[in-house]
Coordinates of C-alpha atoms in Angstrom, one line a residue:
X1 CA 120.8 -46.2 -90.6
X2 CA 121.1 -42.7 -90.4
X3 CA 123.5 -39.4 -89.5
X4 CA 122.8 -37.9 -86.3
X5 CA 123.1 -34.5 -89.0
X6 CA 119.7 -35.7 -91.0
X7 CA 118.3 -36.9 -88.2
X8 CA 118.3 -33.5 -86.3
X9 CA 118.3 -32.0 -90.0
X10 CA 115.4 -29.6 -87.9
X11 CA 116.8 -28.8 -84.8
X12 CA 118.9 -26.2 -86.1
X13 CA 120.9 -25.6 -83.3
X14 CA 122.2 -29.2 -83.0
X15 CA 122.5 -29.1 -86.8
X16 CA 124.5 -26.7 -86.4
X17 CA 126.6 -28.1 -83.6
X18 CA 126.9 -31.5 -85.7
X19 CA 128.0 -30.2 -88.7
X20 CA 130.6 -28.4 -86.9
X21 CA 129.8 -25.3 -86.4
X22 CA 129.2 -23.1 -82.7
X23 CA 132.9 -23.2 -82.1
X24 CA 132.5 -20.1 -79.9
X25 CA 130.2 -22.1 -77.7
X26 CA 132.4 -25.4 -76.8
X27 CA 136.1 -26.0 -77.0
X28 CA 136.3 -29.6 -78.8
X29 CA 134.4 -31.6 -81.8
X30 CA 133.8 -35.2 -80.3
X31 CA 136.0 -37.4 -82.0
X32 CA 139.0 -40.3 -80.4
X33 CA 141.5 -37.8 -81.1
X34 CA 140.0 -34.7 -79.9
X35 CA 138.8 -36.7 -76.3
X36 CA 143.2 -37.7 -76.3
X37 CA 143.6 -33.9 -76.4
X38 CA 141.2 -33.1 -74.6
X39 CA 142.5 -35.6 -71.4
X40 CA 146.2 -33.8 -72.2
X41 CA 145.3 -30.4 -70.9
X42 CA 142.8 -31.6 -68.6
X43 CA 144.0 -30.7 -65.2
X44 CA 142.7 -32.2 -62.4
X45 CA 143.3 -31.8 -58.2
X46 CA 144.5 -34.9 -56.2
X47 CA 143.1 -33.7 -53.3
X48 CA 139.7 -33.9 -55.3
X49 CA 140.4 -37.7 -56.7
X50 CA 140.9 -38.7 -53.0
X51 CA 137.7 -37.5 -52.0
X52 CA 135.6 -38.3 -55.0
X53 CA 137.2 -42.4 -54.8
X54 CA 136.7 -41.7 -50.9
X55 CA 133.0 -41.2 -51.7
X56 CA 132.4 -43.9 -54.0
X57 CA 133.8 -46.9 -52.0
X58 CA 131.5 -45.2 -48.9
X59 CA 128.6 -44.8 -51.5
X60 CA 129.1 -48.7 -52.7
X61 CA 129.1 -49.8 -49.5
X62 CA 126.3 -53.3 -49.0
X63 CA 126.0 -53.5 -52.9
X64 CA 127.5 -56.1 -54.8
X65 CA 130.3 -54.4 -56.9
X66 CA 132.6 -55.8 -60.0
X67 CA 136.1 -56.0 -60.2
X68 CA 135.7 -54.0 -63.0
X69 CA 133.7 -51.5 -61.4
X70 CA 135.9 -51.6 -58.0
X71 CA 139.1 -51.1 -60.5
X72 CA 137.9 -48.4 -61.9
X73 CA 137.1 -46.9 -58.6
X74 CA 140.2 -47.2 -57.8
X75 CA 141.7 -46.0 -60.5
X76 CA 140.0 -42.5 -60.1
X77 CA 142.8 -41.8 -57.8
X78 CA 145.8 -42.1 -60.2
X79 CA 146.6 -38.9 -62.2
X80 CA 146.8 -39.9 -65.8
X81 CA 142.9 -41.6 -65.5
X82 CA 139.6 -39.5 -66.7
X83 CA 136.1 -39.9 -66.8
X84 CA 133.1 -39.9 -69.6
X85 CA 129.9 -38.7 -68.2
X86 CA 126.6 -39.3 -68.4
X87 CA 123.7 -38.8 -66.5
X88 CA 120.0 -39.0 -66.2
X89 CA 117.1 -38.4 -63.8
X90 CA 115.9 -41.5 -61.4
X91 CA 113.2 -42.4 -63.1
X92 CA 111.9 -45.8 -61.4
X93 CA 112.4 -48.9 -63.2
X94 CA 115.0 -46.7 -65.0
X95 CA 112.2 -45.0 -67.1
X96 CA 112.6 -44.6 -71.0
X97 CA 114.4 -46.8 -73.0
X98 CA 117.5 -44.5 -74.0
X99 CA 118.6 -44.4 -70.4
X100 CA 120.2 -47.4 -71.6
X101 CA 121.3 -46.0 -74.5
X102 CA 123.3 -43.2 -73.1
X103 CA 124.9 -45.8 -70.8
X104 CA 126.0 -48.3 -72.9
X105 CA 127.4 -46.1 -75.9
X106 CA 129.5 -44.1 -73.0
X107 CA 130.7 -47.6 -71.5
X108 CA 131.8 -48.3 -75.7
X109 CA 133.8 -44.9 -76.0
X110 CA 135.6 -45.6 -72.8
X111 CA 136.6 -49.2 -74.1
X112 CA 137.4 -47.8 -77.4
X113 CA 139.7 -45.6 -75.8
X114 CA 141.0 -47.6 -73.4
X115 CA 142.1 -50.5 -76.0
X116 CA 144.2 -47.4 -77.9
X117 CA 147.3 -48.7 -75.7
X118 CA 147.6 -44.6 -74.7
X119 CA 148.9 -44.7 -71.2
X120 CA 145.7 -42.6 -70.2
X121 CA 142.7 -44.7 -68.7
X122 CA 138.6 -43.6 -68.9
X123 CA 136.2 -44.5 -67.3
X124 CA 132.3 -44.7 -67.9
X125 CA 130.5 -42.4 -64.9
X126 CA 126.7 -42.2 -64.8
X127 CA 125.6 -39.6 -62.6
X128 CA 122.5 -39.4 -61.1
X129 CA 120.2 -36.5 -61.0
X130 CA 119.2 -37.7 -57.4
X131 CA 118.4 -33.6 -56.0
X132 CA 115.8 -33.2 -59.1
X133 CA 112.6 -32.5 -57.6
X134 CA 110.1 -32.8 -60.4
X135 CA 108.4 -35.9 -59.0
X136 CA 105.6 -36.0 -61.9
X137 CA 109.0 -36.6 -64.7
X138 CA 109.9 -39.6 -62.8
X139 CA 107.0 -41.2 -61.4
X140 CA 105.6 -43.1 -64.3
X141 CA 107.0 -45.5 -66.3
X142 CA 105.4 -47.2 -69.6
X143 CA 105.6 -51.3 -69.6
X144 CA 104.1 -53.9 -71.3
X145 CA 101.9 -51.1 -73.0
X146 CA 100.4 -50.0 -69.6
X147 CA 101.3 -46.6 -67.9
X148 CA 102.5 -47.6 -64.3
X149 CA 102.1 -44.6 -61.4
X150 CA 104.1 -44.5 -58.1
X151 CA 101.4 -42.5 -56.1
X152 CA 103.6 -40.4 -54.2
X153 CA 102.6 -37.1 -52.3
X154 CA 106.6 -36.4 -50.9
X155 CA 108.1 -32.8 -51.8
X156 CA 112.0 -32.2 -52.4
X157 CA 114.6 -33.6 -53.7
X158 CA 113.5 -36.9 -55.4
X159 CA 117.0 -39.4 -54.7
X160 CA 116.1 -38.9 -50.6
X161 CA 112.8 -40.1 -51.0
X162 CA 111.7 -43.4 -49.4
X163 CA 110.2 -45.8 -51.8
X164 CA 106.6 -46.3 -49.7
X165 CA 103.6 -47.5 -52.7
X166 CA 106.5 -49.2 -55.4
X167 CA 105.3 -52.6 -53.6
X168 CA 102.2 -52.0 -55.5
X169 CA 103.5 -50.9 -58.9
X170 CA 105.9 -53.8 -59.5
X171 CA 103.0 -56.4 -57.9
X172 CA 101.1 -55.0 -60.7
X173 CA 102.9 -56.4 -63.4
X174 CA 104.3 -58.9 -61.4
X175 CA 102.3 -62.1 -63.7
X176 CA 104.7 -60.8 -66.8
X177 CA 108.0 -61.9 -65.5
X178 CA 107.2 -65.9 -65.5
X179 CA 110.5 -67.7 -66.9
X180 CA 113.6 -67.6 -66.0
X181 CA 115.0 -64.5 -67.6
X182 CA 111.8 -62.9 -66.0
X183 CA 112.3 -64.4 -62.7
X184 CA 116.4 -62.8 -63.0
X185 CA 114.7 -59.6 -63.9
X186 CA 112.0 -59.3 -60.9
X187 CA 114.3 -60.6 -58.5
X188 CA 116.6 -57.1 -59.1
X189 CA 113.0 -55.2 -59.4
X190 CA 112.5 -56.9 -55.7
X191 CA 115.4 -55.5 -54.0
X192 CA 115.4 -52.0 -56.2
X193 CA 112.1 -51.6 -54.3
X194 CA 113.7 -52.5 -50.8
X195 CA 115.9 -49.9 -50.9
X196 CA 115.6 -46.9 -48.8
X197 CA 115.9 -43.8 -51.1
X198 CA 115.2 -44.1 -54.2
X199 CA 118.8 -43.0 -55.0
X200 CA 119.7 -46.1 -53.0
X201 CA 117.6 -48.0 -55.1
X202 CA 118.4 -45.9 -58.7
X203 CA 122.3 -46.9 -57.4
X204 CA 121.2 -50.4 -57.0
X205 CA 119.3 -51.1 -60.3
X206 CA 122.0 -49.4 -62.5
X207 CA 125.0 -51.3 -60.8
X208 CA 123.2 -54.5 -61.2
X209 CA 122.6 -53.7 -65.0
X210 CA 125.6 -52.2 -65.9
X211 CA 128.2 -53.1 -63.4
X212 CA 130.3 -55.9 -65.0
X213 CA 130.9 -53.4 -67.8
X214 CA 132.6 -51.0 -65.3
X215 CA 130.2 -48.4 -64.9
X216 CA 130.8 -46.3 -62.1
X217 CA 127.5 -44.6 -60.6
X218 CA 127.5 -40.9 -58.6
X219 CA 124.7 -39.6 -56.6
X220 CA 126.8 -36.3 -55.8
X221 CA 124.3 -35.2 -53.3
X222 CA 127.2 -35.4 -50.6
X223 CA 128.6 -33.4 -48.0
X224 CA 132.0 -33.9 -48.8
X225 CA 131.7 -33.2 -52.8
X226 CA 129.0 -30.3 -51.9
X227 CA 132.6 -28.8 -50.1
X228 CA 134.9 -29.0 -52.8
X229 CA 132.5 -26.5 -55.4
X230 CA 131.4 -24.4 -52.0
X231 CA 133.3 -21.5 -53.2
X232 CA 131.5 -21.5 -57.1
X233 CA 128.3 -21.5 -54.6
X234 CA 129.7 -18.7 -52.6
X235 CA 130.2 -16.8 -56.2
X236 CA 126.6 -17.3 -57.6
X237 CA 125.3 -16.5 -54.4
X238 CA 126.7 -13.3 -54.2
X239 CA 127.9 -12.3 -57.8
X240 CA 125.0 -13.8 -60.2
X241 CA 128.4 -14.6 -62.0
X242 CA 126.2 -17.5 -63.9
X243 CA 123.5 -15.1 -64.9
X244 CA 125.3 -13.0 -66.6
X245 CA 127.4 -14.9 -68.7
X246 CA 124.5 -16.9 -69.8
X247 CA 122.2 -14.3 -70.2
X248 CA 124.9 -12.6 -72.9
X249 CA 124.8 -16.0 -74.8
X250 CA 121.1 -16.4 -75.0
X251 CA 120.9 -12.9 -76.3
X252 CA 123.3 -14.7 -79.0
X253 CA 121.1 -17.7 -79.4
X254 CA 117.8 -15.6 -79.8
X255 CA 119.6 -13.2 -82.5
X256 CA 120.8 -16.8 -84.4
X257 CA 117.2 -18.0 -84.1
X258 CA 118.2 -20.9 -82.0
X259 CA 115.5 -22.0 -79.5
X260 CA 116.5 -21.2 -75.8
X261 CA 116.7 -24.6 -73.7
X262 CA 117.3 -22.9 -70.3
X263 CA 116.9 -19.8 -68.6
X264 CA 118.8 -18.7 -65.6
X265 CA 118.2 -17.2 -62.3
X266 CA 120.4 -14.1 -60.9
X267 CA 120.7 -16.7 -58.2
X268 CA 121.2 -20.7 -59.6
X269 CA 120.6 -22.8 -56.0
X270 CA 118.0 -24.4 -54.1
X271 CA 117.7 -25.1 -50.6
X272 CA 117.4 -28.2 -48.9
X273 CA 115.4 -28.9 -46.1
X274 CA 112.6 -31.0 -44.3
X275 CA 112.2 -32.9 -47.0
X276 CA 111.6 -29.8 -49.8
X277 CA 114.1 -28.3 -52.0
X278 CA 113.2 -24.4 -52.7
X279 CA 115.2 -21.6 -54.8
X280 CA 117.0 -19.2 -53.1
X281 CA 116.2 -15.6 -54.0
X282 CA 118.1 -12.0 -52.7
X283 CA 115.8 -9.3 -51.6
X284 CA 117.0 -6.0 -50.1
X285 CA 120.0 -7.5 -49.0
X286 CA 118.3 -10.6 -47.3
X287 CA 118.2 -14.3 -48.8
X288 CA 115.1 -15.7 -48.7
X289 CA 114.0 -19.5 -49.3
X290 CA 111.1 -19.6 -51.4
X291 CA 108.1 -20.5 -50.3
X292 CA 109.2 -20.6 -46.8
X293 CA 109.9 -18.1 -44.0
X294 CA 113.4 -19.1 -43.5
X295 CA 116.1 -16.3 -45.0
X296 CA 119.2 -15.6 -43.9
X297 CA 121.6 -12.7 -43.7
X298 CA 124.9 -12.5 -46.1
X299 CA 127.1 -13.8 -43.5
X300 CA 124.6 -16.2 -42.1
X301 CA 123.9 -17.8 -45.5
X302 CA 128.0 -18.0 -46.4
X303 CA 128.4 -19.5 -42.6
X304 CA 125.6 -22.1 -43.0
X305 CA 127.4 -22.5 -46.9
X306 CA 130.5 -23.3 -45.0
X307 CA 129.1 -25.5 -42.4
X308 CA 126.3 -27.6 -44.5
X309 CA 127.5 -27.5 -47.8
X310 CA 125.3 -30.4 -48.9
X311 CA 121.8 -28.0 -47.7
X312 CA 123.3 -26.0 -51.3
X313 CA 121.4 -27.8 -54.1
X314 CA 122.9 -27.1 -57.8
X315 CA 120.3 -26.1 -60.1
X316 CA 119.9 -27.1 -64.6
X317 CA 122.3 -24.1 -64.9
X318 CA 125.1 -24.9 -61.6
X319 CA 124.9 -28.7 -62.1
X320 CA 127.1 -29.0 -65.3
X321 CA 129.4 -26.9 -63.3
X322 CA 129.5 -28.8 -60.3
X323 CA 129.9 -32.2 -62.5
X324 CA 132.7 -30.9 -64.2
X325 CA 134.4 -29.9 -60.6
X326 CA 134.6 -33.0 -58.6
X327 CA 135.1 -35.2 -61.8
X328 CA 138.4 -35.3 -64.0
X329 CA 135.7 -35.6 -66.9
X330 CA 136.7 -34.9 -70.5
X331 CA 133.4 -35.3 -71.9
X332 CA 129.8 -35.5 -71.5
X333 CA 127.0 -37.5 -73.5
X334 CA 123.3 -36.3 -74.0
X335 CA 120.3 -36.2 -75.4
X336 CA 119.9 -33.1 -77.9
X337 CA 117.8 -31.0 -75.8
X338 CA 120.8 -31.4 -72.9
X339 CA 123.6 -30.8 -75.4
X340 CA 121.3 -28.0 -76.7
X341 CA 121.4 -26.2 -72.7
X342 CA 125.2 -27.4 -72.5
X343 CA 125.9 -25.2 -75.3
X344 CA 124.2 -22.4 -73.5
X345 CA 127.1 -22.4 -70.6
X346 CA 130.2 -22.4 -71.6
X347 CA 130.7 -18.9 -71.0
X348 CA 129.6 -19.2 -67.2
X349 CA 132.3 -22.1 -67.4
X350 CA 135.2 -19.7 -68.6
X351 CA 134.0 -17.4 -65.7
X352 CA 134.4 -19.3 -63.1
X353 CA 137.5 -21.1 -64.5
X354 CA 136.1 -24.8 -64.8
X355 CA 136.8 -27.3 -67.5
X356 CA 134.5 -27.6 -70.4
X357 CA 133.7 -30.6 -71.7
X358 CA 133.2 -32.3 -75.4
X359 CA 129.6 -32.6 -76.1
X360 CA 128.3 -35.8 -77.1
X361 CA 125.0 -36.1 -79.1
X362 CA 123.9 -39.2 -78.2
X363 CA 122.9 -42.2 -80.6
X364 CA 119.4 -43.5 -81.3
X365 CA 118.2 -46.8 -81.9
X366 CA 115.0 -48.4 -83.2
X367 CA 114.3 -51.8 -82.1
X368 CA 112.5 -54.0 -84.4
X369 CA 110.6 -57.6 -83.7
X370 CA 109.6 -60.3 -86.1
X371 CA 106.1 -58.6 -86.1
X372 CA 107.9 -55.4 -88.0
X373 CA 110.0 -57.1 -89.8
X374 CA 106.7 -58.9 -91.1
X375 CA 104.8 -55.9 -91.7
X376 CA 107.8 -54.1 -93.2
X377 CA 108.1 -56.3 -95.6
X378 CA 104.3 -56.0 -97.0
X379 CA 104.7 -52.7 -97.3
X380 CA 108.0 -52.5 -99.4
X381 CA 109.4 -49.2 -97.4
X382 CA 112.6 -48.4 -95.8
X383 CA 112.7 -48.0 -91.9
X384 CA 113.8 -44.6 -92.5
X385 CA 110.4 -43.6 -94.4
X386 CA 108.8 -44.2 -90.9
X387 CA 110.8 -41.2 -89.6
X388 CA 107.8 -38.8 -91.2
X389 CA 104.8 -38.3 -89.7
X390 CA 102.0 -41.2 -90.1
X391 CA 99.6 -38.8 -92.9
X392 CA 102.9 -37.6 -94.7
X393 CA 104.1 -41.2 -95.4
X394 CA 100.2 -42.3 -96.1
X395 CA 100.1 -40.0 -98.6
X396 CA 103.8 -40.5 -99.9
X397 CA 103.0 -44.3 -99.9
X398 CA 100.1 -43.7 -102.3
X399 CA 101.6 -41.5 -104.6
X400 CA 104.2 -43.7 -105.2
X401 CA 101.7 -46.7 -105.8
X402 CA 100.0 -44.5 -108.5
X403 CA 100.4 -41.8 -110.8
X404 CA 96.9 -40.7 -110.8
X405 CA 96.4 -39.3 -107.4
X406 CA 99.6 -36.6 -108.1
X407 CA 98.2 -33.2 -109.0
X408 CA 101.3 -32.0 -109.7
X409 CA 101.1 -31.4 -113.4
X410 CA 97.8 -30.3 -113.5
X411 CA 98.8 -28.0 -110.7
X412 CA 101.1 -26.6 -113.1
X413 CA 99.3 -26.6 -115.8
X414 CA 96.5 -24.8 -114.4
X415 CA 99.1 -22.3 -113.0
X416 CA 100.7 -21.8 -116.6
X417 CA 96.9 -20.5 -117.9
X418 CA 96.2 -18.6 -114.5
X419 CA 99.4 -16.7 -115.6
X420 CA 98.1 -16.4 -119.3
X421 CA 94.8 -15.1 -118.2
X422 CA 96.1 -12.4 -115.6
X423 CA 98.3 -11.0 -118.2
X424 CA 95.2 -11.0 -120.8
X425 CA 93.0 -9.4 -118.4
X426 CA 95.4 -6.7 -117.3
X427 CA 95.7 -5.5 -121.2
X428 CA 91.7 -5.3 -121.3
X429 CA 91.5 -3.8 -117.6
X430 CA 93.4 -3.9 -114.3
X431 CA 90.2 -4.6 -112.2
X432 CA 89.9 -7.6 -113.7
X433 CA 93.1 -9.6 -112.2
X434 CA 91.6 -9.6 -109.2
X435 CA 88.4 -11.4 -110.9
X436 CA 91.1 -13.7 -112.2
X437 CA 92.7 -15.3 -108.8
X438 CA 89.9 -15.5 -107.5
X439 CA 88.1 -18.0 -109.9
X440 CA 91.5 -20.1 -109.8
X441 CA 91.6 -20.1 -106.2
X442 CA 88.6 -21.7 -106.2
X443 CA 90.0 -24.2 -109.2
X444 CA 93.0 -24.9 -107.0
X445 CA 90.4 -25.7 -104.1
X446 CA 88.5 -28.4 -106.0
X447 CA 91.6 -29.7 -107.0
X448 CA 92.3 -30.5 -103.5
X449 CA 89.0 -31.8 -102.8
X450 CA 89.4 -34.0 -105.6
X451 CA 92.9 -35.3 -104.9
X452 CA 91.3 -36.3 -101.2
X453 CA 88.8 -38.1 -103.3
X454 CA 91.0 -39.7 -105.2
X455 CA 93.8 -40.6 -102.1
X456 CA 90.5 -42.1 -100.2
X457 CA 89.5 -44.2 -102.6
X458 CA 92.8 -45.5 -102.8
X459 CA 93.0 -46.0 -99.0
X460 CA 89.9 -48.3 -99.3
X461 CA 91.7 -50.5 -102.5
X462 CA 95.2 -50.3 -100.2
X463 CA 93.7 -51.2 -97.1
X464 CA 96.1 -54.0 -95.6
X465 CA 99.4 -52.0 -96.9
X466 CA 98.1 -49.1 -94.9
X467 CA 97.2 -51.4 -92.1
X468 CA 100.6 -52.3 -91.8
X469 CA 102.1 -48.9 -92.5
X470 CA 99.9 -47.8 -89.0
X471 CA 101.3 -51.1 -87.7
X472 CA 104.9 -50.6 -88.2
X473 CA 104.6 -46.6 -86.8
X474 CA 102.8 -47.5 -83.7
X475 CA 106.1 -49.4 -82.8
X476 CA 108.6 -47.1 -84.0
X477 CA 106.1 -44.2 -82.0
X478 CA 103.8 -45.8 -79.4
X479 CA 101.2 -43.7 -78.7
X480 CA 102.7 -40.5 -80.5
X481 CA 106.0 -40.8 -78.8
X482 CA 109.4 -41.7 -80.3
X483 CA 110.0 -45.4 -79.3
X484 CA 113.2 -45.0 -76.9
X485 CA 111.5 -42.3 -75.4
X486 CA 108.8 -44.4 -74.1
X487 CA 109.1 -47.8 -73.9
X488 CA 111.0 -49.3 -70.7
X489 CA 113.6 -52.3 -71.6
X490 CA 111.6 -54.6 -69.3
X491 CA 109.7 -56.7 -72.1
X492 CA 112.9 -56.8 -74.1
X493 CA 115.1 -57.7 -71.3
X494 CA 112.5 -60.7 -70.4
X495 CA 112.2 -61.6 -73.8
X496 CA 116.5 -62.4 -74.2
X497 CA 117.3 -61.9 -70.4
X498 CA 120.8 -60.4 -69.5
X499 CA 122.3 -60.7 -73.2
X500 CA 119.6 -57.9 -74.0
X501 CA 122.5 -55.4 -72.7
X502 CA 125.4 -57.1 -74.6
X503 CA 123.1 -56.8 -77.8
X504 CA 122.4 -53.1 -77.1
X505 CA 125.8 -52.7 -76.3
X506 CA 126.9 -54.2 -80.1
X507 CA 124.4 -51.9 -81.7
X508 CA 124.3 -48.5 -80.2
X509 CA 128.3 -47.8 -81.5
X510 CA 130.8 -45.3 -79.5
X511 CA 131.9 -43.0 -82.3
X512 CA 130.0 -43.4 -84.7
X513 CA 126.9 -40.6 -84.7
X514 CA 123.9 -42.1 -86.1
X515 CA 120.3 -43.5 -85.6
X516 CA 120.3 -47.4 -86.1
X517 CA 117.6 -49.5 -87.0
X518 CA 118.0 -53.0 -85.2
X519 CA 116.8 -56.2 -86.4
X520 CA 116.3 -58.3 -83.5
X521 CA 115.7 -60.9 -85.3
X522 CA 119.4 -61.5 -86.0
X523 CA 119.6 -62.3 -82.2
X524 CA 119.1 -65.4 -81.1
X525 CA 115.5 -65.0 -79.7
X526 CA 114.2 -67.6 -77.4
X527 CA 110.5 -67.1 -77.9

């Protein structure tokens, strides 16, 4: 196990952010007391609830839903209830492992708060990023250590388009899902595909998952929600309210040395229509739709505003904003490069007078099999020493097995005569010093050459240990990537079927900020 804090020890921004620092930049450190305080000054319209709960039960309409989910549906209407958010993009067949993660950790914090007896009530929201348009993000998914594409050649928001060619991609791995717990699993792959949108469809798989746990699911693109944060879009359109506040922070950011995450636009909207989603940009007193030839006066573009909110598409900057308007939320959970951009906004927030929320690094979890475990255990090292690159913790691991491949003291050594001689030679004559470094340079060089000698011979003696080594850190980073970040939970789910969420659920904590390595072997495992 491992702090969240070490674990981002070189993201400096979120170091910075976890060790409690950034206050300027967000209003609350995440803690059970802090979200309590949080939901006490959070104000929140009525009128809003209704049409939010209004939207949901229209939304949910055909799908199979919970009592628990349905409860907290309708709890959304009642005053003294708020929401923990998180969100992610619809990545078919749910995409990288951690979309889980996010999920289930935000489903424990709403339970842990819940079961305080406080008379407030939270509840878990996912919200889809169903207006994204960046097919190529979404379009591949890695299982079963293959790369699956959905060929798709549709433009524009990605939640309204139809799900034409995922026949082929599940039939493709169709032969892996052959016992009972796979059968369970393809059967909601089956209908996930029949859907007709693939928000229809990301709504689908993620209330089947997730749904007896409460989880409430929000594809905001919707006319009715789109009106309640019309007049925000009436503001950026004509003020660049956003771009100005954000810009002054970034300017912050890049004098602090903290990498930028997001850049605004003076104008943070797309457009929606005929099936494309294209930025709106102000020339000469016109607003033009990119990339097309439609533009629009300023009164026509506030009347069609007024009259087709949901054509109005919320940007990476506007989206946070919009979340935060049509949800009594007190908090949102992210991965660090989201928190990073969240952190980015808060002064557009104050600006237009919407809620900010806590910030929620989330946790991170490596899963590990018997087939780990086993080659763990050959080599002696701690999970954690798998966090370093694979040539750092080859060379580590040999150094540690023997003393005679570390340089070290003859490094030193040879640096306490270099000193001795450059002193001796600038008494006789200052032209020489030069003379000097260069002959040890070229010591130093052979050194290294040597060590390399020394390391691979070593390598050749050590040959199943490192085996293993290269074993263990092609699980914890298949093909270069950090496990949760590429793996899907298809082979795990198969492997322990519907329990897989209730052991992810144990492990992946609600408060507690931390990277955990999990045994699955402590799980009853029926293969």
């Amino acid at each position: 196990m491992l702090n969240l804090e070490e674990f981002y020890r070189d993201n400096k921004i979120i170091k910075a952010y976890l060790d409690g620092g950034l206050s300027e930049y967000h209003d609350f450190s995440f803690s059970k007391e802090n979200l309590m305080l949080k939901a006490d000054q959070r104000e929140f319209d009525g009128n809003i609830r209704k049409v939010l709960v209004d939207h949901l039960n229209q939304q949910y309409t055909g799908l199979t839903v919970s009592q628990s989910t349905q409860t907290n549906i309708d709890r959304l209407n009642e005053s003294n209830v708020y929401t923990v958010t998180t969100g992610h993009q619809c990545n078919i067949f749910g995409g990288p492992m951690f979309f889980i993660y996010k999920i289930l950790q935000v489903i424990n914090i709403c339970e842990e708060l819940n079961a305080s007896g406080a008379e407030k009530k939270f509840v878990p929201v996912f919200w889809m990023a169903s207006e994204d348009h960046d097919l190529e993000e979404i379009a591949s998914v890695n299982v079963f250590h293959e790369k699956l594409k959905w060929e798709r050649e549709q433009e524009g928001a990605v939640g309204r388009m139809s799900l034409e060619g995922m026949t082929e991609v599940l039939d493709s791995i169709q032969s892996k899902f052959r016992d009972d717990e796979g059968k369970q699993l393809f059967d909601i792959f089956q209908s996930y595909i029949k859907e007709e949108s693939l928000a229809k469809a990301t709504l689908f798989l993620v209330n089947a998952l997730f749904g007896k746990f409460g989880l409430v699911v929000l594809d905001a693109d919707s006319p009715s929600l789109k009106a309640i944060f019309s007049e925000t879009m009436k503001s950026e359109l004509l003020d660049s309210t956003s771009w100005n506040a954000i810009n002054q922070t970034i300017s912050e950011f890049e004098n602090l040395n903290y990498k930028v995450q997001v850049t605004p636009r003076e104008i943070n909207l797309f457009y929606l229509s005929n099936g494309s989603r294209n930025r709106i940009v102000k020339e000469g007193g016109e607003f033009q739709i990119v990339d097309t030839e439609i533009q629009f006066t300023e009164a026509q573009i506030l009347d069609e505003l007024q009259i087709h909110p949901e054509k109005f598409s919320p940007n990476v900057v506007m989206r946070p904003m919009y979340q935060e308007t049509i949800l009594p939320n007190i908090a949102y959970l992210g991965g660090a490069g989201e928190i990073a951009y969240w952190l980015e906004f808060k002064r557009a927030f104050e600006e237009y007078g919407i809620s900010f929320p806590i910030l929620i690094v989330r946790n991170s979890l490596v899963l590990m099999d018997r087939s780990v475990n086993k080659k763990l255990s050959k080599t002696g090292l701690d999970p954690i020493e798998f966090l370093k690159k694979e040539d750092v913790l080859i060379k580590d691991y040999l150094k540690s097995h023997s003393d005679e491949i570390d340089f070290d003291d003859e490094l030193d050594k040879l640096g306490a005569i270099k000193e001795t001689l450059v002193e001796k030679s600038l008494k006789i004559d200052a032209g020489l010093k030069g003379n000097v470094e260069a002959t040890f340079a070229k010591f130093e060089k052979e050194l290294g050459k040597m060590e390399s000698r020394f390391i691979r011979s070593l390598k050749q003696k050590s040959e199943n240990e490192l085996n293993a080594i290269k074993a263990v850190n092609a699980k914890f980073y298949p093909n270069g990537t950090f496990q949760e970040r590429f793996e899907n939970f298809t082979p795990y789910y198969i492997n322990f079927g519907s329990k897989f969420l209730d052991l992810i659920k144990n492990e992946v904590g609600a408060f507690e900020q931390r990277l955990k390595f999990v045994d699955l072997e402590q799980y009853s495992n029926p293969s």
